[in-house]
Each structure stands twice: as C-alpha cells, then as structure tokens.
Amino acid sequence: MSKLIAVKNEITHILSEKLIPFWLERSVDTEFGGYLTCFDEKGEFTGNDTKYLVTQSRMVWGFSNLLEFAREEDKEAMKAAAKQGARFLMEKFWDEKYGGFYWQLNRDGSIADPAKLVYGEGFAIYALSEYAHTYGDKEALAFAEKGFDLLQLYAADTLRGGYYENIDQNWEISPAGAYAGDRKSLDIHMHLVETFTTLYKATGKEIHGRKLKEVLDLVFRHMINREKGYGYNQFDLEFNQLPAINILRTWNAERETNEVVETPTDTTSYGHNVELSWLSDLAIRTLGCDRTEYEATLQKLLDHALKHGFDYENGGVYRDGVADESVLVYDKEWWQNFESMVGFLNGYCMYGEEKYLDAFLLNWDFVKKYFLIEGLGESRQLLSRDGSPIISNIGNPWKGIYHTGRALGECLRRMAILENK
C-alpha cells in the first residue's frame, strides 16, 4: 500500500499539475474553435491543422471527465474549453442535410471528409454524453441521442448483428476492400461498448442500456477467444475471422510507425485486450447485470496479455502478436501501455492477485521513465522495446488528452477504492 500511495501521489501531480494544464494552455483553437492537437516533444505546435472527429471528441470528453482532477484555478477554464469544443462538434461537424457527424474538417471548420465512420460517430456521442453529464448541458445530450438514433437507423446490421463501420456521407455503406464496407472489427465494437456505457450513464434510458448489453454480448460471443483470452481483429459481415488489413481512415493505416506487419495476419493487440477487460467491467457495473457469464473472460484477457505480451525484462506491453504464439511487433505504443495500467490495476481490484499489481507497477515505472516527457506531463507516441524514442511527438491529428489523461484518472479512481478498503 505504501508503494501504491507513492504512485498515487506521482500520478496526481502529473495529471493535475502537468497534463491537464498542458492541453488547457495550448489546445483551444481561439481563432476557429475546436482544438489544436499537433505538438512536438517540446510542446510546440507543429502547424498541422487537421481536425478529426475522433480526436476533437476525445478532447471534449477529457475536459469533462477529468474535471475532478483539475486544480481549482483551472476548473472554469476547463468548463469553457469543453463548452467551445462541444459547440464545435454540434455546429461544424454536424451534417445538417443527412444527419450525423463528418469524419474530418479543416482547421477553419470547412469539410475535408464528409464520411460517417461509426468509430467517429461513436466518439462524438461519447464526448457529448460525458460533457452533458458533467456540466448539465441538455442540448449536447440531445445531439448525443440523435447520433445514437442515427446509428440504429442506418448503421445497425439488423440481420447479422453488430454495426457496419465504414459509411459514406449519405449513410450508404462504403465499398469493400480498403474502405472496408465488407468488414467488422473488434476495435469499433469495443468502443461502442464504451460509448453506450457513457450514454446510458447520462440518460438512464432503457433503450441505451439494452443496446449496451447487446453490443457487449456480441463482442463476447463473436470477437473474443473466450477459452484462451484474446480478441480477434477483423471479421467479415458474418463474423468469420479475417487476416487484418490496413483500412483507410484508421490509426493503423495513418500513423507513423517503425515495425510493420506487411502480410495480412490475424493479429491480436495485447493492450487492446487489457483495455477491453476494464471497459467491459465498467459496462457490466453500469448495467448492474449478472457478471457470471463474463467474469472468467475478463480475467483471461489480462492473463493472456501477461503471458504473451508483457515485457518482464524492461517493463511495458508489446504492440501486436499472433494469438498465443508469438510477438510480432516489439515496439511499444503509448496508448496500449497507458490503457494496460488501468486494466492491470482493475484486475487487482477485482481479483486481489499480486501479479496484476506487480504488472501495474512495472508498467507505470516504464511509462514514467520512458513515455512521459518530464516537465510537460504528456507522452511520446512510440518507443522501441528498451524505451528508446522512435516517435516523440506529444500530439497529432489522432493523439490528444484521451488515452493518457483517461488512464491516469482511472488509475487514481481505483487507487482511491483500494485505499478505502
């Protein structure tokens, strides 16, 4: 417990005194609205002005969900930052003709890509729900509910279950192949669990809880190897597994990288699986449903990552592997490692087994030493296995406050629970 208290103090300082102020001082686009997200390792704006729906939404979410951790002198500024970002989503990203949110805008709010990606639609719903829940904004909640209704109307696969993921502006399904109109993925459906959890928290409406339970059960039924404890990656529309390809308009296709998997492969992401464990646990708790059918799988997702994807020599979680065979990519990306801290600590809260606490502490040591940039409180994007920087930018069109801020906040919430036991 003394070690945990020390870590809690470190994380509290970084989140409240460094990370939140970093984004609060730099990210609000005072000229056009929304947020600037592209910063180098010194915290300097790089000039990239692209505004993706997913990242703009995550910034709104961050300035809402993390309010409880902000310094008193920052709280009004956080509310203002969240409010202007929410207005930017509702006024600039919203498609008045067809409904739903555009995928990408230019800095000035003009349309760059009008597609309706379910990944982005989900995060807009998620952000506006969290903003409405924190600040009591009824208009934002109404937009979140409209977004949800449109997903049910145009994106839900009522024949086979789940959701089509890549959709054009007019809600027609995108072509097959690189535009992936013929594929479904664990990533998008996992984040819909997250979205519907937050929407249900904000509204308490039965339909939102029912759709949350539906997508959660679909993930567990079709998208996870429940015997061994890892998630599959991509599927056809009937949920048959497919080798993963790079899909346009995704982080995997657009990110800077080091190691790559050239041949389509049925990969699994260790950090993604750990994230799935804690997000599913949160969904189950929010629903208040019987957790018996989920419990063993929640733990196996953690154990598989510990066995196959955790670096016990250096600390941290590898990026990708093949099921329970071997690691494919030894690079360490920021989001997997931050989300894994939450997942392992959540595992310790749930099961009380020291291996999860040990993994959390090792993971935190690696994150603190190599990912976090001292003085700024934010994380580099990508490291080699030993922690050497490969890509050191703090922010880009896909990277903002979300994974780092959320992980630190969720860890603090769990450490508070452990302290009070």
CSV table of C-alpha atoms in Angstrom, one decimal:
chain,number,residue,atom,x,y,z
A,1,MET,CA,0.0,0.0,0.0
A,2,SER,CA,2.9,2.4,0.7
A,3,LYS,CA,4.1,1.9,-2.9
A,4,LEU,CA,0.6,2.5,-4.2
A,5,ILE,CA,0.3,5.7,-2.2
A,6,ALA,CA,3.6,6.9,-3.6
A,7,VAL,CA,2.4,6.1,-7.2
A,8,LYS,CA,-0.9,7.8,-6.5
A,9,ASN,CA,0.9,11.0,-5.5
A,10,GLU,CA,3.1,10.8,-8.6
A,11,ILE,CA,0.1,10.3,-10.9
A,12,THR,CA,-1.9,13.0,-9.1
A,13,HIS,CA,0.9,15.5,-9.6
A,14,ILE,CA,1.4,14.7,-13.3
A,15,LEU,CA,-2.3,14.8,-14.1
A,16,SER,CA,-3.3,17.9,-12.2
A,17,GLU,CA,-0.1,20.0,-12.4
A,18,LYS,CA,1.2,19.0,-15.8
A,19,LEU,CA,-1.0,17.1,-18.2
A,20,ILE,CA,-4.3,19.0,-17.8
A,21,PRO,CA,-2.5,22.4,-17.9
A,22,PHE,CA,-0.6,21.3,-20.9
A,23,TRP,CA,-3.7,20.8,-23.0
A,24,LEU,CA,-5.6,23.6,-21.4
A,25,GLU,CA,-2.9,26.2,-22.2
A,26,ARG,CA,-2.3,25.0,-25.8
A,27,SER,CA,-5.2,23.1,-27.4
A,28,VAL,CA,-8.1,25.5,-27.6
A,29,ASP,CA,-8.2,27.0,-31.1
A,30,THR,CA,-9.2,30.6,-30.3
A,31,GLU,CA,-9.4,31.5,-33.9
A,32,PHE,CA,-11.7,28.9,-35.4
A,33,GLY,CA,-13.0,26.8,-32.4
A,34,GLY,CA,-12.3,23.2,-31.6
A,35,TYR,CA,-8.8,22.1,-30.7
A,36,LEU,CA,-5.3,22.1,-31.9
A,37,THR,CA,-3.7,18.7,-31.2
A,38,CYS,CA,-0.4,18.6,-33.1
A,39,PHE,CA,2.6,19.3,-30.8
A,40,ASP,CA,6.2,18.1,-30.8
A,41,GLU,CA,8.1,16.8,-27.9
A,42,LYS,CA,8.9,20.3,-26.7
A,43,GLY,CA,5.2,21.2,-26.6
A,44,GLU,CA,5.5,23.4,-29.7
A,45,PHE,CA,2.6,23.5,-32.2
A,46,THR,CA,3.7,21.8,-35.4
A,47,GLY,CA,1.3,23.6,-37.7
A,48,ASN,CA,-0.8,20.6,-38.8
A,49,ASP,CA,-4.4,21.9,-38.8
A,50,THR,CA,-6.4,18.7,-39.5
A,51,LYS,CA,-9.4,18.2,-37.2
A,52,TYR,CA,-10.6,14.6,-37.0
A,53,LEU,CA,-13.9,13.9,-35.4
A,54,VAL,CA,-12.5,11.2,-33.1
A,55,THR,CA,-9.8,13.5,-31.6
A,56,GLN,CA,-11.9,16.6,-31.3
A,57,SER,CA,-14.5,14.5,-29.5
A,58,ARG,CA,-11.9,13.0,-27.2
A,59,MET,CA,-10.7,16.5,-26.2
A,60,VAL,CA,-14.3,17.4,-25.2
A,61,TRP,CA,-14.5,14.2,-23.2
A,62,GLY,CA,-11.2,14.9,-21.5
A,63,PHE,CA,-12.1,18.4,-20.4
A,64,SER,CA,-15.3,17.0,-19.0
A,65,ASN,CA,-14.4,13.6,-17.4
A,66,LEU,CA,-11.1,14.9,-15.8
A,67,LEU,CA,-12.7,17.9,-14.2
A,68,GLU,CA,-12.5,16.3,-10.7
A,69,PHE,CA,-8.7,16.1,-11.0
A,70,ALA,CA,-8.1,19.7,-12.1
A,71,ARG,CA,-6.7,22.4,-9.8
A,72,GLU,CA,-9.3,24.7,-8.5
A,73,GLU,CA,-7.9,27.6,-10.5
A,74,ASP,CA,-8.2,25.5,-13.7
A,75,LYS,CA,-11.8,24.4,-13.4
A,76,GLU,CA,-13.6,27.3,-15.0
A,77,ALA,CA,-11.1,27.2,-17.9
A,78,MET,CA,-11.8,23.5,-18.3
A,79,LYS,CA,-15.5,24.1,-18.5
A,80,ALA,CA,-15.0,26.8,-21.1
A,81,ALA,CA,-12.6,24.6,-23.1
A,82,ALA,CA,-15.2,21.8,-23.1
A,83,LYS,CA,-18.1,24.0,-23.9
A,84,GLN,CA,-16.5,25.6,-27.0
A,85,GLY,CA,-15.4,22.1,-28.2
A,86,ALA,CA,-18.9,20.7,-27.8
A,87,ARG,CA,-20.3,23.7,-29.7
A,88,PHE,CA,-17.7,23.0,-32.5
A,89,LEU,CA,-18.9,19.4,-32.7
A,90,MET,CA,-22.6,20.4,-32.8
A,91,GLU,CA,-22.2,23.4,-35.2
A,92,LYS,CA,-19.3,22.4,-37.5
A,93,PHE,CA,-19.1,18.6,-37.5
A,94,TRP,CA,-22.9,18.0,-37.7
A,95,ASP,CA,-24.3,17.3,-41.2
A,96,GLU,CA,-27.5,19.3,-41.5
A,97,LYS,CA,-28.5,17.5,-44.7
A,98,TYR,CA,-28.1,13.9,-43.8
A,99,GLY,CA,-27.5,14.0,-40.0
A,100,GLY,CA,-24.6,12.6,-38.2
A,101,PHE,CA,-21.1,13.9,-37.8
A,102,TYR,CA,-18.5,14.5,-40.6
A,103,TRP,CA,-15.3,12.5,-40.2
A,104,GLN,CA,-12.8,15.3,-40.9
A,105,LEU,CA,-12.7,19.1,-41.1
A,106,ASN,CA,-10.0,21.6,-42.0
A,107,ARG,CA,-8.9,23.9,-39.2
A,108,ASP,CA,-11.4,26.6,-40.2
A,109,GLY,CA,-14.3,24.2,-40.0
A,110,SER,CA,-14.7,23.5,-43.7
A,111,ILE,CA,-15.4,19.9,-44.7
A,112,ALA,CA,-12.3,17.8,-45.6
A,113,ASP,CA,-14.0,14.3,-45.5
A,114,PRO,CA,-17.8,14.1,-45.0
A,115,ALA,CA,-17.9,10.3,-44.4
A,116,LYS,CA,-19.8,8.8,-41.5
A,117,LEU,CA,-17.4,6.4,-39.8
A,118,VAL,CA,-19.0,4.6,-36.9
A,119,TYR,CA,-15.8,5.0,-35.0
A,120,GLY,CA,-16.1,8.7,-35.1
A,121,GLU,CA,-19.9,8.8,-34.7
A,122,GLY,CA,-19.4,6.8,-31.5
A,123,PHE,CA,-16.8,9.1,-30.0
A,124,ALA,CA,-19.0,12.2,-30.7
A,125,ILE,CA,-21.8,10.5,-28.8
A,126,TYR,CA,-19.4,9.5,-26.1
A,127,ALA,CA,-18.0,13.0,-25.8
A,128,LEU,CA,-21.3,14.9,-25.8
A,129,SER,CA,-22.8,12.4,-23.3
A,130,GLU,CA,-19.9,12.9,-20.9
A,131,TYR,CA,-20.0,16.7,-21.4
A,132,ALA,CA,-23.7,16.8,-20.7
A,133,HIS,CA,-23.3,14.5,-17.6
A,134,THR,CA,-20.6,16.7,-16.2
A,135,TYR,CA,-21.9,20.2,-17.0
A,136,GLY,CA,-25.7,19.6,-17.4
A,137,ASP,CA,-26.0,20.7,-21.0
A,138,LYS,CA,-29.3,19.4,-22.3
A,139,GLU,CA,-28.6,20.4,-25.9
A,140,ALA,CA,-25.4,18.4,-26.0
A,141,LEU,CA,-27.3,15.4,-24.7
A,142,ALA,CA,-30.0,15.8,-27.3
A,143,PHE,CA,-27.3,15.7,-30.0
A,144,ALA,CA,-25.8,12.6,-28.4
A,145,GLU,CA,-29.2,10.9,-28.5
A,146,LYS,CA,-29.7,12.0,-32.2
A,147,GLY,CA,-26.4,10.5,-33.1
A,148,PHE,CA,-27.3,7.2,-31.3
A,149,ASP,CA,-30.7,7.1,-33.1
A,150,LEU,CA,-29.0,7.5,-36.5
A,151,LEU,CA,-26.6,4.6,-35.8
A,152,GLN,CA,-29.6,2.4,-35.1
A,153,LEU,CA,-31.4,3.6,-38.2
A,154,TYR,CA,-28.5,3.4,-40.7
A,155,ALA,CA,-25.5,1.5,-39.3
A,156,ALA,CA,-27.0,-1.4,-37.3
A,157,ASP,CA,-26.8,-4.7,-39.1
A,158,THR,CA,-30.2,-6.0,-38.1
A,159,LEU,CA,-29.7,-9.3,-40.0
A,160,ARG,CA,-26.4,-10.4,-38.5
A,161,GLY,CA,-25.9,-8.2,-35.5
A,162,GLY,CA,-23.4,-5.5,-34.8
A,163,TYR,CA,-22.8,-2.4,-36.9
A,164,TYR,CA,-21.5,-1.6,-40.3
A,165,GLU,CA,-18.4,0.6,-39.7
A,166,ASN,CA,-17.5,2.5,-42.8
A,167,ILE,CA,-20.3,4.6,-44.3
A,168,ASP,CA,-20.4,7.4,-46.8
A,169,GLN,CA,-21.9,10.8,-46.1
A,170,ASN,CA,-25.4,9.8,-47.2
A,171,TRP,CA,-25.3,6.7,-44.9
A,172,GLU,CA,-24.7,4.3,-47.8
A,173,ILE,CA,-22.2,1.5,-46.9
A,174,SER,CA,-18.7,2.2,-48.2
A,175,PRO,CA,-17.1,-0.1,-50.9
A,176,ALA,CA,-15.4,-3.3,-50.0
A,177,GLY,CA,-11.6,-3.6,-49.7
A,178,ALA,CA,-9.6,-0.7,-48.3
A,179,TYR,CA,-12.7,1.2,-47.5
A,180,ALA,CA,-13.9,-1.9,-45.5
A,181,GLY,CA,-17.6,-1.8,-46.2
A,182,ASP,CA,-17.4,-5.6,-46.1
A,183,ARG,CA,-15.7,-5.8,-42.7
A,184,LYS,CA,-16.4,-5.5,-39.0
A,185,SER,CA,-13.8,-5.1,-36.3
A,186,LEU,CA,-13.3,-5.6,-32.6
A,187,ASP,CA,-11.9,-2.1,-32.2
A,188,ILE,CA,-15.1,-0.3,-33.3
A,189,HIS,CA,-17.4,-2.6,-31.4
A,190,MET,CA,-15.4,-2.3,-28.2
A,191,HIS,CA,-15.5,1.4,-28.4
A,192,LEU,CA,-19.3,1.3,-29.0
A,193,VAL,CA,-19.4,-0.5,-25.6
A,194,GLU,CA,-17.6,2.5,-24.2
A,195,THR,CA,-19.9,4.9,-26.0
A,196,PHE,CA,-23.1,3.3,-24.9
A,197,THR,CA,-21.9,2.9,-21.3
A,198,THR,CA,-21.4,6.7,-21.1
A,199,LEU,CA,-24.7,7.5,-22.9
A,200,TYR,CA,-26.6,5.2,-20.6
A,201,LYS,CA,-24.9,6.8,-17.6
A,202,ALA,CA,-26.1,10.2,-18.9
A,203,THR,CA,-29.7,9.3,-19.8
A,204,GLY,CA,-30.6,6.2,-17.8
A,205,LYS,CA,-32.9,5.3,-20.7
A,206,GLU,CA,-33.8,1.6,-21.2
A,207,ILE,CA,-33.0,1.6,-24.9
A,208,HIS,CA,-29.5,2.8,-24.3
A,209,GLY,CA,-28.9,0.2,-21.6
A,210,ARG,CA,-30.4,-2.5,-23.9
A,211,LYS,CA,-28.1,-1.6,-26.8
A,212,LEU,CA,-25.1,-1.5,-24.5
A,213,LYS,CA,-25.9,-5.1,-23.3
A,214,GLU,CA,-26.5,-6.1,-26.9
A,215,VAL,CA,-23.1,-4.9,-28.2
A,216,LEU,CA,-21.3,-6.2,-25.1
A,217,ASP,CA,-22.7,-9.6,-25.6
A,218,LEU,CA,-21.9,-9.6,-29.3
A,219,VAL,CA,-18.2,-8.8,-28.6
A,220,PHE,CA,-18.0,-11.7,-26.1
A,221,ARG,CA,-19.9,-14.1,-28.4
A,222,HIS,CA,-18.1,-13.4,-31.7
A,223,MET,CA,-15.0,-11.4,-31.2
A,224,ILE,CA,-13.0,-13.0,-28.4
A,225,ASN,CA,-11.4,-16.4,-27.9
A,226,ARG,CA,-13.0,-16.9,-24.5
A,227,GLU,CA,-11.1,-20.1,-23.9
A,228,LYS,CA,-7.6,-18.5,-24.2
A,229,GLY,CA,-8.4,-14.9,-23.5
A,230,TYR,CA,-7.6,-12.7,-26.6
A,231,GLY,CA,-9.5,-10.7,-29.0
A,232,TYR,CA,-9.6,-11.3,-32.7
A,233,ASN,CA,-9.1,-8.3,-35.0
A,234,GLN,CA,-11.2,-8.2,-38.2
A,235,PHE,CA,-14.2,-10.1,-39.5
A,236,ASP,CA,-16.5,-10.4,-42.5
A,237,LEU,CA,-20.1,-9.3,-42.0
A,238,GLU,CA,-21.0,-12.8,-40.7
A,239,PHE,CA,-18.3,-12.6,-38.0
A,240,ASN,CA,-15.9,-15.0,-39.7
A,241,GLN,CA,-12.3,-14.1,-38.8
A,242,LEU,CA,-10.2,-12.4,-41.5
A,243,PRO,CA,-6.5,-11.6,-41.6
A,244,ALA,CA,-6.2,-7.9,-40.6
A,245,ILE,CA,-5.5,-5.4,-43.4
A,246,ASN,CA,-4.8,-1.7,-43.2
A,247,ILE,CA,-8.2,0.1,-43.6
A,248,LEU,CA,-8.3,3.6,-44.8
A,249,ARG,CA,-9.2,6.3,-42.3
A,250,THR,CA,-7.8,4.3,-39.4
A,251,TRP,CA,-5.0,4.9,-36.9
A,252,ASN,CA,-3.3,1.7,-38.1
A,253,ALA,CA,-3.2,3.0,-41.7
A,254,GLU,CA,-2.3,6.6,-41.0
A,255,ARG,CA,0.1,6.5,-38.0
A,256,GLU,CA,3.9,6.9,-38.3
A,257,THR,CA,5.4,3.6,-37.3
A,258,ASN,CA,8.6,1.6,-37.0
A,259,GLU,CA,8.0,-2.1,-37.2
A,260,VAL,CA,5.2,-3.1,-39.6
A,261,VAL,CA,3.3,-6.3,-40.4
A,262,GLU,CA,3.4,-6.4,-44.2
A,263,THR,CA,1.4,-9.5,-44.8
A,264,PRO,CA,-2.3,-9.6,-43.8
A,265,THR,CA,-2.3,-11.5,-40.5
A,266,ASP,CA,-4.9,-12.5,-37.8
A,267,THR,CA,-3.2,-10.3,-35.2
A,268,THR,CA,-4.2,-9.5,-31.6
A,269,SER,CA,-3.3,-6.4,-29.7
A,270,TYR,CA,-2.2,-7.1,-26.1
A,271,GLY,CA,-3.0,-3.6,-24.8
A,272,HIS,CA,-6.3,-3.6,-26.6
A,273,ASN,CA,-7.3,-6.8,-24.9
A,274,VAL,CA,-6.4,-5.4,-21.5
A,275,GLU,CA,-8.4,-2.3,-22.3
A,276,LEU,CA,-11.3,-4.5,-23.3
A,277,SER,CA,-11.2,-6.1,-19.9
A,278,TRP,CA,-11.6,-3.0,-17.9
A,279,LEU,CA,-14.1,-1.3,-20.3
A,280,SER,CA,-16.3,-4.4,-20.2
A,281,ASP,CA,-16.1,-4.5,-16.4
A,282,LEU,CA,-17.2,-0.8,-16.4
A,283,ALA,CA,-20.1,-1.6,-18.7
A,284,ILE,CA,-21.2,-4.5,-16.6
A,285,ARG,CA,-21.1,-2.4,-13.5
A,286,THR,CA,-23.0,0.4,-15.2
A,287,LEU,CA,-25.7,-2.0,-16.3
A,288,GLY,CA,-25.9,-3.7,-12.9
A,289,CYS,CA,-26.3,-7.0,-14.7
A,290,ASP,CA,-25.2,-10.5,-13.6
A,291,ARG,CA,-21.5,-10.7,-14.3
A,292,THR,CA,-21.2,-14.5,-14.1
A,293,GLU,CA,-21.1,-15.1,-17.8
A,294,TYR,CA,-18.3,-12.5,-18.3
A,295,GLU,CA,-16.1,-13.0,-15.2
A,296,ALA,CA,-13.8,-15.7,-16.5
A,297,THR,CA,-13.2,-14.0,-19.8
A,298,LEU,CA,-12.4,-10.6,-18.1
A,299,GLN,CA,-9.6,-12.3,-16.2
A,300,LYS,CA,-8.3,-14.4,-19.1
A,301,LEU,CA,-7.9,-11.2,-21.2
A,302,LEU,CA,-5.5,-10.0,-18.5
A,303,ASP,CA,-3.7,-13.3,-18.1
A,304,HIS,CA,-3.1,-13.7,-21.9
A,305,ALA,CA,-1.5,-10.3,-22.1
A,306,LEU,CA,0.7,-11.0,-19.1
A,307,LYS,CA,1.8,-14.4,-20.5
A,308,HIS,CA,2.4,-13.3,-24.1
A,309,GLY,CA,2.6,-9.6,-24.4
A,310,PHE,CA,4.2,-8.2,-21.3
A,311,ASP,CA,7.9,-7.4,-21.2
A,312,TYR,CA,9.1,-8.5,-17.8
A,313,GLU,CA,12.7,-7.5,-18.6
A,314,ASN,CA,12.1,-3.9,-19.5
A,315,GLY,CA,8.5,-3.3,-18.5
A,316,GLY,CA,5.7,-2.3,-20.8
A,317,VAL,CA,3.4,-4.0,-23.3
A,318,TYR,CA,4.3,-5.0,-26.8
A,319,ARG,CA,2.2,-3.8,-29.7
A,320,ASP,CA,1.0,-6.8,-31.6
A,321,GLY,CA,1.2,-10.6,-31.7
A,322,VAL,CA,-0.4,-13.7,-33.1
A,323,ALA,CA,-2.8,-15.2,-30.7
A,324,ASP,CA,-0.9,-17.3,-28.2
A,325,GLU,CA,2.0,-18.0,-30.5
A,326,SER,CA,4.5,-15.1,-30.6
A,327,VAL,CA,5.0,-11.4,-30.5
A,328,LEU,CA,5.1,-9.8,-34.0
A,329,VAL,CA,5.8,-6.2,-33.1
A,330,TYR,CA,8.1,-5.4,-30.2
A,331,ASP,CA,7.6,-1.7,-30.4
A,332,LYS,CA,5.7,-0.1,-27.5
A,333,GLU,CA,3.0,2.5,-28.4
A,334,TRP,CA,1.7,4.9,-25.8
A,335,TRP,CA,-2.0,4.0,-25.8
A,336,GLN,CA,-1.6,0.3,-25.2
A,337,ASN,CA,0.7,1.0,-22.3
A,338,PHE,CA,-1.4,3.6,-20.6
A,339,GLU,CA,-4.6,1.5,-21.1
A,340,SER,CA,-2.8,-1.5,-19.7
A,341,MET,CA,-2.0,0.3,-16.5
A,342,VAL,CA,-5.8,0.7,-15.9
A,343,GLY,CA,-6.5,-2.9,-16.9
A,344,PHE,CA,-3.9,-4.5,-14.6
A,345,LEU,CA,-4.9,-2.2,-11.7
A,346,ASN,CA,-8.5,-3.0,-12.3
A,347,GLY,CA,-7.6,-6.7,-12.3
A,348,TYR,CA,-6.0,-6.3,-8.9
A,349,CYS,CA,-9.2,-4.5,-7.6
A,350,MET,CA,-11.4,-7.3,-8.9
A,351,TYR,CA,-9.3,-10.4,-8.1
A,352,GLY,CA,-6.8,-9.3,-5.4
A,353,GLU,CA,-4.0,-11.2,-7.1
A,354,GLU,CA,-0.5,-9.7,-6.7
A,355,LYS,CA,0.5,-10.5,-10.3
A,356,TYR,CA,-1.8,-7.7,-11.5
A,357,LEU,CA,-0.5,-5.2,-9.0
A,358,ASP,CA,3.1,-6.2,-10.0
A,359,ALA,CA,2.3,-5.7,-13.7
A,360,PHE,CA,0.7,-2.3,-13.0
A,361,LEU,CA,3.8,-1.1,-11.0
A,362,LEU,CA,6.2,-2.4,-13.7
A,363,ASN,CA,4.1,-0.8,-16.4
A,364,TRP,CA,4.0,2.5,-14.5
A,365,ASP,CA,7.7,2.5,-14.0
A,366,PHE,CA,8.3,2.1,-17.7
A,367,VAL,CA,5.7,4.7,-18.6
A,368,LYS,CA,7.1,7.2,-16.2
A,369,LYS,CA,10.7,6.7,-17.2
A,370,TYR,CA,10.3,6.5,-21.0
A,371,PHE,CA,7.0,7.6,-22.3
A,372,LEU,CA,6.3,10.7,-20.2
A,373,ILE,CA,8.2,13.9,-21.1
A,374,GLU,CA,9.4,15.5,-17.9
A,375,GLY,CA,8.0,19.0,-17.4
A,376,LEU,CA,5.1,18.6,-19.8
A,377,GLY,CA,3.3,15.6,-18.3
A,378,GLU,CA,2.4,14.1,-21.7
A,379,SER,CA,3.6,11.1,-23.6
A,380,ARG,CA,5.7,10.3,-26.6
A,381,GLN,CA,3.9,8.2,-29.2
A,382,LEU,CA,6.2,5.3,-29.9
A,383,LEU,CA,9.2,3.6,-28.3
A,384,SER,CA,11.5,0.7,-29.0
A,385,ARG,CA,11.4,-2.3,-26.7
A,386,ASP,CA,14.1,-0.9,-24.4
A,387,GLY,CA,12.4,2.5,-24.2
A,388,SER,CA,14.4,4.4,-26.8
A,389,PRO,CA,12.2,7.1,-28.5
A,390,ILE,CA,11.1,6.3,-32.1
A,391,ILE,CA,8.4,8.9,-32.5
A,392,SER,CA,8.4,11.6,-29.8
A,393,ASN,CA,5.5,13.8,-30.7
A,394,ILE,CA,3.1,14.7,-27.9
A,395,GLY,CA,0.1,15.2,-30.1
A,396,ASN,CA,-1.1,14.6,-33.7
A,397,PRO,CA,-4.4,14.5,-35.5
A,398,TRP,CA,-5.1,11.2,-33.7
A,399,LYS,CA,-3.5,11.8,-30.4
A,400,GLY,CA,-4.7,14.2,-27.7
A,401,ILE,CA,-5.7,14.0,-24.0
A,402,TYR,CA,-7.8,10.9,-24.1
A,403,HIS,CA,-5.6,7.8,-23.5
A,404,THR,CA,-3.1,9.5,-21.3
A,405,GLY,CA,-5.5,11.6,-19.3
A,406,ARG,CA,-8.1,8.9,-19.0
A,407,ALA,CA,-5.6,6.2,-17.9
A,408,LEU,CA,-4.2,8.4,-15.1
A,409,GLY,CA,-7.6,9.4,-14.0
A,410,GLU,CA,-8.9,5.8,-14.0
A,411,CYS,CA,-5.9,4.6,-12.1
A,412,LEU,CA,-6.5,7.3,-9.4
A,413,ARG,CA,-10.1,6.2,-9.1
A,414,ARG,CA,-9.1,2.6,-8.5
A,415,MET,CA,-6.3,3.5,-6.0
A,416,ALA,CA,-8.9,5.5,-4.0
A,417,ILE,CA,-11.0,2.4,-3.9
A,418,LEU,CA,-8.1,0.3,-2.7
A,419,GLU,CA,-7.2,2.9,0.0
A,420,ASN,CA,-10.7,2.8,1.4
A,421,LYS,CA,-10.9,-1.0,1.6
